[in-house]
XYZ file of N, CA and C in Angstrom:
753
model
N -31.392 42.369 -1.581
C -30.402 41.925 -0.608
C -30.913 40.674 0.124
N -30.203 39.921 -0.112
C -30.267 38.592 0.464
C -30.717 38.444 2.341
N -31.910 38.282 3.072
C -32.115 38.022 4.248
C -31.553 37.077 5.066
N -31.128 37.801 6.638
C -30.249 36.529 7.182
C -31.186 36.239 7.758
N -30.791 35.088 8.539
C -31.435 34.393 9.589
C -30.581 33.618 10.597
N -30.858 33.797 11.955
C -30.543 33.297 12.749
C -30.491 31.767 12.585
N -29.054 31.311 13.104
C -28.257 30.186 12.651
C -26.777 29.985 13.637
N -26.697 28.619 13.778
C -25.579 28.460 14.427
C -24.579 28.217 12.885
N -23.486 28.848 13.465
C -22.307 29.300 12.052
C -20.876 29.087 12.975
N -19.640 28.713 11.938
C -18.568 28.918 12.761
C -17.985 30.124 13.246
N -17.155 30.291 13.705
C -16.005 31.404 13.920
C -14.610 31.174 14.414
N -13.496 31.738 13.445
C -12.765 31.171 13.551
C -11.616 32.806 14.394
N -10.538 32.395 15.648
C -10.309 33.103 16.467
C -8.528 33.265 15.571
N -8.126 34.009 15.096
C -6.978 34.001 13.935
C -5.637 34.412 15.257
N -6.375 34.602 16.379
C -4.817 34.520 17.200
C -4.259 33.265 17.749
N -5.446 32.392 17.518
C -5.197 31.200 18.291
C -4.348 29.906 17.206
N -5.255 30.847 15.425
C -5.015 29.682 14.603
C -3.334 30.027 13.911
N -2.997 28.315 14.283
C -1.236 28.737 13.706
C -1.100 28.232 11.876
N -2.457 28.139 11.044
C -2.283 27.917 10.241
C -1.748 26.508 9.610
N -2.429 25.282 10.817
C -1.632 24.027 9.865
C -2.755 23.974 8.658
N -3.851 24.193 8.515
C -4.765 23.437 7.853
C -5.708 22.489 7.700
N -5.785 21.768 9.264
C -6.556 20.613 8.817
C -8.162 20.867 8.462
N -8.269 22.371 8.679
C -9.651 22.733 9.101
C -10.061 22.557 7.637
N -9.539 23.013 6.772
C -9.441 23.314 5.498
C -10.024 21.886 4.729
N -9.119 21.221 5.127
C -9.679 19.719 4.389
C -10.666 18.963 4.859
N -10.788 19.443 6.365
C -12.168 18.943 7.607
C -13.311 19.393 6.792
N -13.541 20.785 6.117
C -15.092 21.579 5.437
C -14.976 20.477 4.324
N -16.259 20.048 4.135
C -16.740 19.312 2.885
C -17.920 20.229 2.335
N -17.612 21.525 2.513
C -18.029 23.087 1.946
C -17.197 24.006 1.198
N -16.205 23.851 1.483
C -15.245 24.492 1.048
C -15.228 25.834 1.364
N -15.973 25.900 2.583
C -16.124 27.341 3.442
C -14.765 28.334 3.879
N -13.929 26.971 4.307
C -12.704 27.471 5.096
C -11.809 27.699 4.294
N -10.919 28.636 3.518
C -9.326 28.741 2.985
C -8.480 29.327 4.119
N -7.245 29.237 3.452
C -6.691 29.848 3.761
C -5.863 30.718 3.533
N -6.033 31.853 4.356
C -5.406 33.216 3.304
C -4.572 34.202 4.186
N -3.222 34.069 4.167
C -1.950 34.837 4.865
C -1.716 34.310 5.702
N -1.902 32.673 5.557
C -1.341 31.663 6.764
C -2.125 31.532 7.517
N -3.439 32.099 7.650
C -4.627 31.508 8.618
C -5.855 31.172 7.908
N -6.756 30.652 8.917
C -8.201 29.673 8.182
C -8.704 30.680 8.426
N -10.048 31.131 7.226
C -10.607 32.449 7.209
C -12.149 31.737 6.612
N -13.503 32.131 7.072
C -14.452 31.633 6.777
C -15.068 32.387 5.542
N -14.713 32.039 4.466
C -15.046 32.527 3.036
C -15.944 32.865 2.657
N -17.436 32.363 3.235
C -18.836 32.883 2.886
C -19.372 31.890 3.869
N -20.018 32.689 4.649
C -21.462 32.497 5.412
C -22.278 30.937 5.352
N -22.603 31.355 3.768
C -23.613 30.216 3.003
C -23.259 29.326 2.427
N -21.692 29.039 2.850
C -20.641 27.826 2.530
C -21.241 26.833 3.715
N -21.619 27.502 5.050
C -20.713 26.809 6.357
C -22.299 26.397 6.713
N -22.386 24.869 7.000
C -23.769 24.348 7.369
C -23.961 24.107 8.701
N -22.747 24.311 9.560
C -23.411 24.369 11.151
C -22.754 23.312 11.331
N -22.416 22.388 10.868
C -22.045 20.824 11.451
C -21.024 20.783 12.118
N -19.978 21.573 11.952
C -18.460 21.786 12.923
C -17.681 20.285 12.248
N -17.754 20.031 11.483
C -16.656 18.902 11.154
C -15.185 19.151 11.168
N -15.481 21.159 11.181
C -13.668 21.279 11.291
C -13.410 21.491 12.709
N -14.374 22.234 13.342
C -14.185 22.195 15.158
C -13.272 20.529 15.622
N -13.501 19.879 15.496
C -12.676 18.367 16.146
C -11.073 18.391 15.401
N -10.815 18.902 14.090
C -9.760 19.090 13.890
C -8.621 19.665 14.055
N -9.245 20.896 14.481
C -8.047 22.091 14.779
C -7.711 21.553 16.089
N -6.403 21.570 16.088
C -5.643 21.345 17.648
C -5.711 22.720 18.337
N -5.990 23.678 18.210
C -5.485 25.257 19.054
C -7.066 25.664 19.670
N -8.143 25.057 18.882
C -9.076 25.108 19.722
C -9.918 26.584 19.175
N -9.311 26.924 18.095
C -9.327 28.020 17.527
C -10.609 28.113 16.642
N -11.455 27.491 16.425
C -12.744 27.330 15.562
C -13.752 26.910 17.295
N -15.328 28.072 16.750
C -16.421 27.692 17.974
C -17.375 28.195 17.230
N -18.130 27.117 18.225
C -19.703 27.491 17.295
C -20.173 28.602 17.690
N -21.173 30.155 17.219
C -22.012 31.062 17.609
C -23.191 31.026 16.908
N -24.450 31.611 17.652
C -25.595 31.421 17.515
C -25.847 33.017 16.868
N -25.911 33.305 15.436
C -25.939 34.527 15.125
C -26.748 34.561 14.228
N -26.555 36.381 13.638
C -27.571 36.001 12.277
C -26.806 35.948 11.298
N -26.685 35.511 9.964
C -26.198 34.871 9.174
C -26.913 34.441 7.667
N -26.274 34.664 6.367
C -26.794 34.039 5.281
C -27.055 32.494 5.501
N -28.375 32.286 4.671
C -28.601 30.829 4.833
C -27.472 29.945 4.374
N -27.476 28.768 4.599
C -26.934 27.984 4.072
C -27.380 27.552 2.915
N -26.304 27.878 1.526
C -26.999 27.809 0.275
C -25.769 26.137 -0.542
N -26.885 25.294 -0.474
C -26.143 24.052 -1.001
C -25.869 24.392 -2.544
N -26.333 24.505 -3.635
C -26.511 24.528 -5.006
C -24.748 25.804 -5.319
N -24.900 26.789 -4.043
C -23.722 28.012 -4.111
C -22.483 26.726 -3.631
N -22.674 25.798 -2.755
C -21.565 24.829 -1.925
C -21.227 23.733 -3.227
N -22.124 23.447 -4.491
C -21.989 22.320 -5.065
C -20.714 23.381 -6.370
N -20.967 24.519 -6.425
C -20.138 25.041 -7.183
C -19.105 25.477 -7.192
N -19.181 25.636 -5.850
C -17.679 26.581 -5.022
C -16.842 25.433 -5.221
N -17.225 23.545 -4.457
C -16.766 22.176 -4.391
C -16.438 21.926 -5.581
N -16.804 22.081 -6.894
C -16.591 21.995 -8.463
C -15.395 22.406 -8.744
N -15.626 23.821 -8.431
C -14.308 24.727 -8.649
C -12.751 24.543 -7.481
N -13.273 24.283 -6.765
C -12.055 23.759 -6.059
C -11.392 22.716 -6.494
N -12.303 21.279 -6.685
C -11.856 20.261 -6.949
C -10.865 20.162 -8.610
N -11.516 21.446 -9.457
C -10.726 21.401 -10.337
C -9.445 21.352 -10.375
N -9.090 22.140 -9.346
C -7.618 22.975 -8.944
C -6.732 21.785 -7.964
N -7.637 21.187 -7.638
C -6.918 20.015 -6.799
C -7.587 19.777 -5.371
N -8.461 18.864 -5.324
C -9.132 18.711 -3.878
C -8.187 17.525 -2.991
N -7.968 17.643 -1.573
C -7.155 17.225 -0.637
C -6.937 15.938 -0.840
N -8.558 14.849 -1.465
C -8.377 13.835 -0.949
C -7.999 13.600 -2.733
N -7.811 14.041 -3.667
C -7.706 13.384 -4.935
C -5.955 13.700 -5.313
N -5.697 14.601 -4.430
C -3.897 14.324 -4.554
C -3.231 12.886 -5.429
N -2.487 13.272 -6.436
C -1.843 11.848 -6.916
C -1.468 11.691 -6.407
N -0.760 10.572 -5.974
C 0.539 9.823 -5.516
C 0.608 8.629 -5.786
N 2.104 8.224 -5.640
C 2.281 6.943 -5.702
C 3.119 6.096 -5.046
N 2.557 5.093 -4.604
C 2.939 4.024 -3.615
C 4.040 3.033 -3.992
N 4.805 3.108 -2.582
C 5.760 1.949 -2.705
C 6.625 1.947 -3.843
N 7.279 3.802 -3.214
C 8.269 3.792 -3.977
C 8.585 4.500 -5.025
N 9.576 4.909 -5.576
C 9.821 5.628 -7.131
C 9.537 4.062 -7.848
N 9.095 4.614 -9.499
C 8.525 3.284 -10.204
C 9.901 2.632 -10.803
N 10.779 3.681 -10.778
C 11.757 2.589 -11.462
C 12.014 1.579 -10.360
N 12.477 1.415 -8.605
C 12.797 0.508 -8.235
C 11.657 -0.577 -7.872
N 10.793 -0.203 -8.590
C 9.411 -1.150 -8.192
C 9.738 -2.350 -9.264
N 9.479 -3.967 -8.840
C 9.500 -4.934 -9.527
C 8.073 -5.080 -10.105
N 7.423 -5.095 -11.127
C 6.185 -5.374 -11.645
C 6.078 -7.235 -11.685
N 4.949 -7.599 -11.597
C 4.149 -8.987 -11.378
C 4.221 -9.262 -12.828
N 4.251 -10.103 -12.598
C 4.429 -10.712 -14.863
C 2.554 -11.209 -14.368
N 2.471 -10.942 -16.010
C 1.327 -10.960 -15.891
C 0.601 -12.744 -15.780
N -0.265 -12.747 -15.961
C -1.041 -14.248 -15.494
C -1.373 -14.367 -13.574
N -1.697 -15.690 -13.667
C -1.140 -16.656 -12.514
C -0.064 -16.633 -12.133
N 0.666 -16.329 -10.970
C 2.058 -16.415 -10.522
C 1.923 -18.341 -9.919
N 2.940 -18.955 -10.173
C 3.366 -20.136 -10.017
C 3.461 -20.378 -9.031
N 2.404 -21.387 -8.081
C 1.933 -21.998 -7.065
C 1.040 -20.747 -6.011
N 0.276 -19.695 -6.807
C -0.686 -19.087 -6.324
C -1.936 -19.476 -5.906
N -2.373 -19.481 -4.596
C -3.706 -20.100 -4.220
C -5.055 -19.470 -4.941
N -5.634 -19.786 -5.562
C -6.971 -18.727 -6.082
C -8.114 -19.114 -4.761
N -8.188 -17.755 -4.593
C -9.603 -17.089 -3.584
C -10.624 -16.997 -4.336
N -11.929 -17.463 -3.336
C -12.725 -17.281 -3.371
C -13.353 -16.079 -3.244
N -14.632 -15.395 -3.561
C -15.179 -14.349 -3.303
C -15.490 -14.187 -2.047
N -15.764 -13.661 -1.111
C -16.868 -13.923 -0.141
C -17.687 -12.805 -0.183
N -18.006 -12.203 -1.507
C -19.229 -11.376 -1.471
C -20.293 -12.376 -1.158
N -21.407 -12.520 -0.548
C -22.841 -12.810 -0.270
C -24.350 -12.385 -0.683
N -23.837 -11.325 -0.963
C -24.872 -10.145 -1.509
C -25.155 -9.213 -3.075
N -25.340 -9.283 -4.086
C -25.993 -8.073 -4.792
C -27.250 -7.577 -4.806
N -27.362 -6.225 -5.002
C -25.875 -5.640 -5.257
C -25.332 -4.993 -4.121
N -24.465 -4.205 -4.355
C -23.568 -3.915 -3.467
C -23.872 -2.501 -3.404
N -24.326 -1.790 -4.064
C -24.142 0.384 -3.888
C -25.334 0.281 -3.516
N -25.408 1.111 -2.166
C -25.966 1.594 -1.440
C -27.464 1.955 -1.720
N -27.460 2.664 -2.621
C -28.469 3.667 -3.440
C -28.855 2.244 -4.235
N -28.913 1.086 -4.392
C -29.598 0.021 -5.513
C -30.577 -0.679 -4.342
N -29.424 -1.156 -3.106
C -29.824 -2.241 -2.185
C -31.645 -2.144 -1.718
N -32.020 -3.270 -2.120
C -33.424 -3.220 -1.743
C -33.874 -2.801 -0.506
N -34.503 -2.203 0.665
C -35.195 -2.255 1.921
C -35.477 -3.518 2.136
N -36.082 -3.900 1.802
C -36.977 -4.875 1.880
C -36.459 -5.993 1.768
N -35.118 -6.218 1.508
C -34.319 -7.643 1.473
C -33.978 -8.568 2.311
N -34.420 -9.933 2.238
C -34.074 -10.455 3.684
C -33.323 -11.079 4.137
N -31.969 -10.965 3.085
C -30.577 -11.481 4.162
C -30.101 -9.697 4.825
N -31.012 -8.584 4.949
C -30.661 -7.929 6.210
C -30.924 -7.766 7.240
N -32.230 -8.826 7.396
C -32.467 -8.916 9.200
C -31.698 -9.960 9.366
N -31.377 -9.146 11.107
C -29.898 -9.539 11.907
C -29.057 -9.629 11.310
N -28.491 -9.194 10.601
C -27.368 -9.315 9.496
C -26.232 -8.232 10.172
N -24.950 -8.468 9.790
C -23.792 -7.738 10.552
C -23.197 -7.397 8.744
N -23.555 -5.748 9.047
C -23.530 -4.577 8.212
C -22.247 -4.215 7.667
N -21.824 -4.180 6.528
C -20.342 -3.917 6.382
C -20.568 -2.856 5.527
N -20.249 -1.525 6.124
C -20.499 -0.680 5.157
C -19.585 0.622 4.544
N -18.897 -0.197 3.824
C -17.638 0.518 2.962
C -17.775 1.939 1.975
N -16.776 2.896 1.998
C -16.757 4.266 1.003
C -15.995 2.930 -0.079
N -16.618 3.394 -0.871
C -16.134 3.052 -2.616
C -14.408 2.637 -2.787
N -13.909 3.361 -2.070
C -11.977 3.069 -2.342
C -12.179 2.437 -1.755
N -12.220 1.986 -1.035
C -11.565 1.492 0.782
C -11.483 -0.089 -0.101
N -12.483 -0.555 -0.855
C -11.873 -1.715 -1.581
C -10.816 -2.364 -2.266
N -10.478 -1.134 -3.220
C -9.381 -0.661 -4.205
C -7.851 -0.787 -3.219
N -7.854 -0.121 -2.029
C -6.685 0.445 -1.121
C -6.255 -0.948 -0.413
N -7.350 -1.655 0.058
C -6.816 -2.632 0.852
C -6.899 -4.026 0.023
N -5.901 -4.605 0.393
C -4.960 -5.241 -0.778
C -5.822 -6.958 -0.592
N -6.490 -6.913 0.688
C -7.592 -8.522 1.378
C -8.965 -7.955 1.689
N -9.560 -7.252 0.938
C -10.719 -6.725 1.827
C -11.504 -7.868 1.886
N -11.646 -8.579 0.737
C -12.797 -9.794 1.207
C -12.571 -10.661 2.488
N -11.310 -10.976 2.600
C -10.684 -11.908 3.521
C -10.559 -11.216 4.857
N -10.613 -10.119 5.030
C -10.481 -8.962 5.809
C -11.641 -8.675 6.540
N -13.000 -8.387 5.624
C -14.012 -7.773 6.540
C -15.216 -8.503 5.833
N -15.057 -9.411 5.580
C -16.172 -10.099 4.195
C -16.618 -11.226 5.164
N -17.107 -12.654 4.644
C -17.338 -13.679 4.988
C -18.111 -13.852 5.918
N -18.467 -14.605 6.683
C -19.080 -15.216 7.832
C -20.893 -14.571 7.396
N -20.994 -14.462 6.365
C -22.500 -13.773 5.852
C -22.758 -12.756 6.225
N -21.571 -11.731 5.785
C -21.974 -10.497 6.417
C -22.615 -9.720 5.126
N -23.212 -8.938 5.073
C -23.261 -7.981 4.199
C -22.903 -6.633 3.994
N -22.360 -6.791 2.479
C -21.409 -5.692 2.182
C -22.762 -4.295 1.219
N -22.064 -2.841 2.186
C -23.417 -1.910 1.422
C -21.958 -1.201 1.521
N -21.647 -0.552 -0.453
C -20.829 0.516 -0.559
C -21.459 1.877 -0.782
N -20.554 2.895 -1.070
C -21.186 4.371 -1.468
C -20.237 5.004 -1.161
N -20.179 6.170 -1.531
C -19.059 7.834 -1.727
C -19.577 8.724 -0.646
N -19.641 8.566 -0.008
C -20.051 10.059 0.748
C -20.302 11.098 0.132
N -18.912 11.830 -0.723
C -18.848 12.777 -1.606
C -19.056 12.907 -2.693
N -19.214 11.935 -3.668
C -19.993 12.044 -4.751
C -21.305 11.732 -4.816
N -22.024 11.053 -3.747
C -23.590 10.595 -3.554
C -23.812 11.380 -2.551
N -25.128 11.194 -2.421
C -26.207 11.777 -1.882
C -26.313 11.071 -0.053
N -25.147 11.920 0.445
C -24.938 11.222 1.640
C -26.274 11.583 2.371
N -26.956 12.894 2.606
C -28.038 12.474 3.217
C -29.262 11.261 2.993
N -29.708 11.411 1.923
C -30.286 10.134 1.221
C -29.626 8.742 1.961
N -28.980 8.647 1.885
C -27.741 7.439 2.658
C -27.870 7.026 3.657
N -27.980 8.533 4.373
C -28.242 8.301 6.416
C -29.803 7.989 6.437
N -30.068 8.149 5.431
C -32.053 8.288 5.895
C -32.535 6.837 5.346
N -31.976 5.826 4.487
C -31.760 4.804 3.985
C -31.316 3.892 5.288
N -29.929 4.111 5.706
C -29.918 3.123 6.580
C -30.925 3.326 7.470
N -30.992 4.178 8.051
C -31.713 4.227 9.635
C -33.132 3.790 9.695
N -33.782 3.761 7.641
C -34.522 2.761 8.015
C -34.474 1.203 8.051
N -33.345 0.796 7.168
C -32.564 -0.860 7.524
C -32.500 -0.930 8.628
N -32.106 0.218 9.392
C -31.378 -0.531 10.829
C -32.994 -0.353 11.824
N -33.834 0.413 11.649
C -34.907 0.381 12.451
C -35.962 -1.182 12.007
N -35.987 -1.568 10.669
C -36.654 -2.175 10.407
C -36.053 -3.486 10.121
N -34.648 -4.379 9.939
C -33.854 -5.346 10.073
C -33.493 -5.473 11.343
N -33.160 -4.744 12.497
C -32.481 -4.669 13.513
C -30.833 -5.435 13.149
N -29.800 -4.891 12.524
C -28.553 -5.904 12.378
C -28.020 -5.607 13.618
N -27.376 -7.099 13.829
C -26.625 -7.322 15.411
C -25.409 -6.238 15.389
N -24.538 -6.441 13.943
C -23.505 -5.092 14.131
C -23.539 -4.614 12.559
N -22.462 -3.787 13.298
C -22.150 -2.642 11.814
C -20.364 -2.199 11.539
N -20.418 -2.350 10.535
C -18.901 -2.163 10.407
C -18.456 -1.167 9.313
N -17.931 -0.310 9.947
C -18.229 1.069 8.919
C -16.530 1.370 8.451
N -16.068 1.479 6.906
C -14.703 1.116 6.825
C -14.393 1.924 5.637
N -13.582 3.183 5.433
C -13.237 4.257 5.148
C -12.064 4.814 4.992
N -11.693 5.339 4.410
C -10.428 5.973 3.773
C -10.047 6.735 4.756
N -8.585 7.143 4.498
C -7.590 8.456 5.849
C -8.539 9.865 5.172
N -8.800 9.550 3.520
C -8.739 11.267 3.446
C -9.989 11.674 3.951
N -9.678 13.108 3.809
C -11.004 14.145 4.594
C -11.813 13.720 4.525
N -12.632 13.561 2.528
C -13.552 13.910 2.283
C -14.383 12.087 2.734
N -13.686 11.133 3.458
C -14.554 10.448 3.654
C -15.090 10.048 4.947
N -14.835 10.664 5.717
C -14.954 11.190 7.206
C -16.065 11.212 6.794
N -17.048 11.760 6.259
C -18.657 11.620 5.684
C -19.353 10.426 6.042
N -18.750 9.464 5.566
C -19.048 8.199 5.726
C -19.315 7.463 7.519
N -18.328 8.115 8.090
C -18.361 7.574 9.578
C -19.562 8.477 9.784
N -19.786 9.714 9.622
C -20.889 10.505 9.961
C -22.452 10.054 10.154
N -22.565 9.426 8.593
C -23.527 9.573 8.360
C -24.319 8.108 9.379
N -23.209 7.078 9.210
C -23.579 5.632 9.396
C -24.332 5.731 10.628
N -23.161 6.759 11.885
C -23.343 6.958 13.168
C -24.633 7.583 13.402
N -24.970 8.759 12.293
C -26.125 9.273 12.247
C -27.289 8.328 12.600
N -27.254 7.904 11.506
C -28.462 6.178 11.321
C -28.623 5.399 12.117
N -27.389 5.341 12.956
C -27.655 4.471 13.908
C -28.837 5.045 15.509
N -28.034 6.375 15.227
C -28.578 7.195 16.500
C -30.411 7.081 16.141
N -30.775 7.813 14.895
C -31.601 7.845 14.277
C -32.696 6.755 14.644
N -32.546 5.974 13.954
C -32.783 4.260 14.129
C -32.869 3.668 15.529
N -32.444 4.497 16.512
C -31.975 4.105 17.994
C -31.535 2.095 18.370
N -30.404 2.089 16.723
C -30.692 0.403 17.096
C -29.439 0.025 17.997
N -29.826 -1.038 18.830
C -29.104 -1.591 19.299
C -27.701 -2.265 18.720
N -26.587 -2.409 18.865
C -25.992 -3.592 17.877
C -24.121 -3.180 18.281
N -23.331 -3.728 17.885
C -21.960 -3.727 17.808
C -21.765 -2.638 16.818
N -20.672 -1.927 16.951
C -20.306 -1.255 16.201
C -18.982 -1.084 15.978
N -18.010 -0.961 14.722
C -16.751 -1.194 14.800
C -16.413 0.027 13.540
N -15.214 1.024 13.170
C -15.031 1.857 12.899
C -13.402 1.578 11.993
N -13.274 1.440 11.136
C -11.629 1.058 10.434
C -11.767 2.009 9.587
N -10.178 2.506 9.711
C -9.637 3.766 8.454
C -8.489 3.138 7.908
N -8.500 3.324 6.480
C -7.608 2.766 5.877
C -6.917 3.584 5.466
N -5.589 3.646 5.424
C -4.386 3.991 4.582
C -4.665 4.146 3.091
N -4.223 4.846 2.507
C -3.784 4.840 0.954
C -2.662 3.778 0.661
N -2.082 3.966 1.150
C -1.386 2.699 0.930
C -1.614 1.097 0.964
N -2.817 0.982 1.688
C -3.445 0.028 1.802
C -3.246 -0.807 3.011
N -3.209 -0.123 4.419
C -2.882 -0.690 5.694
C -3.634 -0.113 6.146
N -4.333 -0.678 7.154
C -5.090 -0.543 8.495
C -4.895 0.667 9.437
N -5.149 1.402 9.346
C -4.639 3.067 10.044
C -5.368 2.685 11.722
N -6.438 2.590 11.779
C -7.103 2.919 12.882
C -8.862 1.642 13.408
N -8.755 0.765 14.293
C -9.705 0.531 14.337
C -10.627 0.774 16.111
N -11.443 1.010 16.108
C -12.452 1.316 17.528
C -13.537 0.753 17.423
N -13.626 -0.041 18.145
C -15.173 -0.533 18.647
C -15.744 -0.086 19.622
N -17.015 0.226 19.647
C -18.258 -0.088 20.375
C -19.490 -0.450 20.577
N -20.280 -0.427 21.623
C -21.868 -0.550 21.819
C -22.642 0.312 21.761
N -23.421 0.674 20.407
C -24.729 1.177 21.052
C -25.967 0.400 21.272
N -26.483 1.127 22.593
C -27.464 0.494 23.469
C -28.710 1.863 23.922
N -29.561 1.464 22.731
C -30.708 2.718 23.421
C -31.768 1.843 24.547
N -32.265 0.693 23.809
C -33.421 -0.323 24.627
C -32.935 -0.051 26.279
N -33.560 -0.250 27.280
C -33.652 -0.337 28.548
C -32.953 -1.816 29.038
């Protein structure tokens, strides 16, 4: 029989929860279902303590307790996430944009007639996260642009958008990479480059909420000083949400 151990774990209060779901797509565990119209915590050794679904639920209905509890078993979370995703995971939903396809006009192919051709304003290879050297030195003081993998694909100007002025661009998945690896990567860029800012730029769906996590992590981590700016993009390819701020640890 498997030994618990004392652990902060969720709990979820089923009078409070009215069953929308967001909690559901908030676990990047796949801890939470839902079953007879409420969020029900499926196994123990799904749920890693982090509360990513606590900020979602509006009813207030998910809290943290300090109990005893199966460990948190990742290798049991990478299979449960397998098997879900087969069946259909939140953020891989098809759809399609702008429209039923019959009233959509398609682009003839080529050059369209009196089209301006753009320039790149990449600055940097490479670009994934997991390649980028440490040790590279267009990243001291450098203003950090650090994109989930779609967020390129979705927005229709990203170069023109969040590119240029010598910024550098660092991509990655949250959910298919090795997001801890990721947070422990930057925070040593940002301890050992010091960049003036950071620009962290991410998809609506769940599973990339990861991405704002981890960056913020690194930064805390790193205790660096610098600008910080936060954009969620649409699937559709519009600007959902942007917030700036300062962090300031130095005196």
């Amino acid at each position: 029989m498997e030994a618990k151990i004392m652990r902060r774990i969720i709990t979820i209060d089923k009078d409070k929860c009215d069953g929308c779901g967001l909690c559901v797509e908030a676990c990047h565990e796949g801890a939470i279902r839902m079953i007879d119209g409420k969020a029900e915590l499926v196994s123990e050794s799904y749920c890693d303590g982090l509360g990513d679904c606590i900020g979602e639920c509006p009813r207030g209905a998910i809290t943290f307790e300090e109990r005893e509890a199966s460990p948190y078993d990742e290798e049991a979370v990478k299979k449960n996430m397998a098997s879900a995703c087969s069946s259909g995971c939140p953020g891989t939903m098809a759809r399609s944009m702008g429209g039923d396809a019959a009233d959509r006009k398609e682009p003839p192919l080529g050059k369209p007639e009196g089209a301006v051709k753009r320039e790149s304003a990449l600055r940097n290879w490479p670009v994934q996260l997991s390649l980028i050297p440490e040790n590279a030195p267009y990243l001291s003081g450098s203003h950090l642009v650090i994109a989930a993998d779609c967020s390129a694909m979705a927005h229709p100007d990203f170069h023109r958008s969040f590119l240029g002025d010598g910024k550098v661009c660092l991509m990655g998945c949250p959910k298919l990479d090795d997001a801890g690896a990721y947070r422990d990567k930057l925070a040593r860029i940002m301890a050992a480059h010091s960049p003036k800012a950071v620009t962290v730029i991410h998809m609506e769906v769940p599973c990339c909420g990861g991405m704002v996590r981890l960056v913020e992590s690194a930064i805390e981590e790193a205790k660096a000083d610098l600008d910080y700016t936060r954009v969620k993009i649409a699937i559709e390819g519009g600007e959902l949400e942007r917030e700036s701020t300062r962090y300031r640890f130095s005196s």
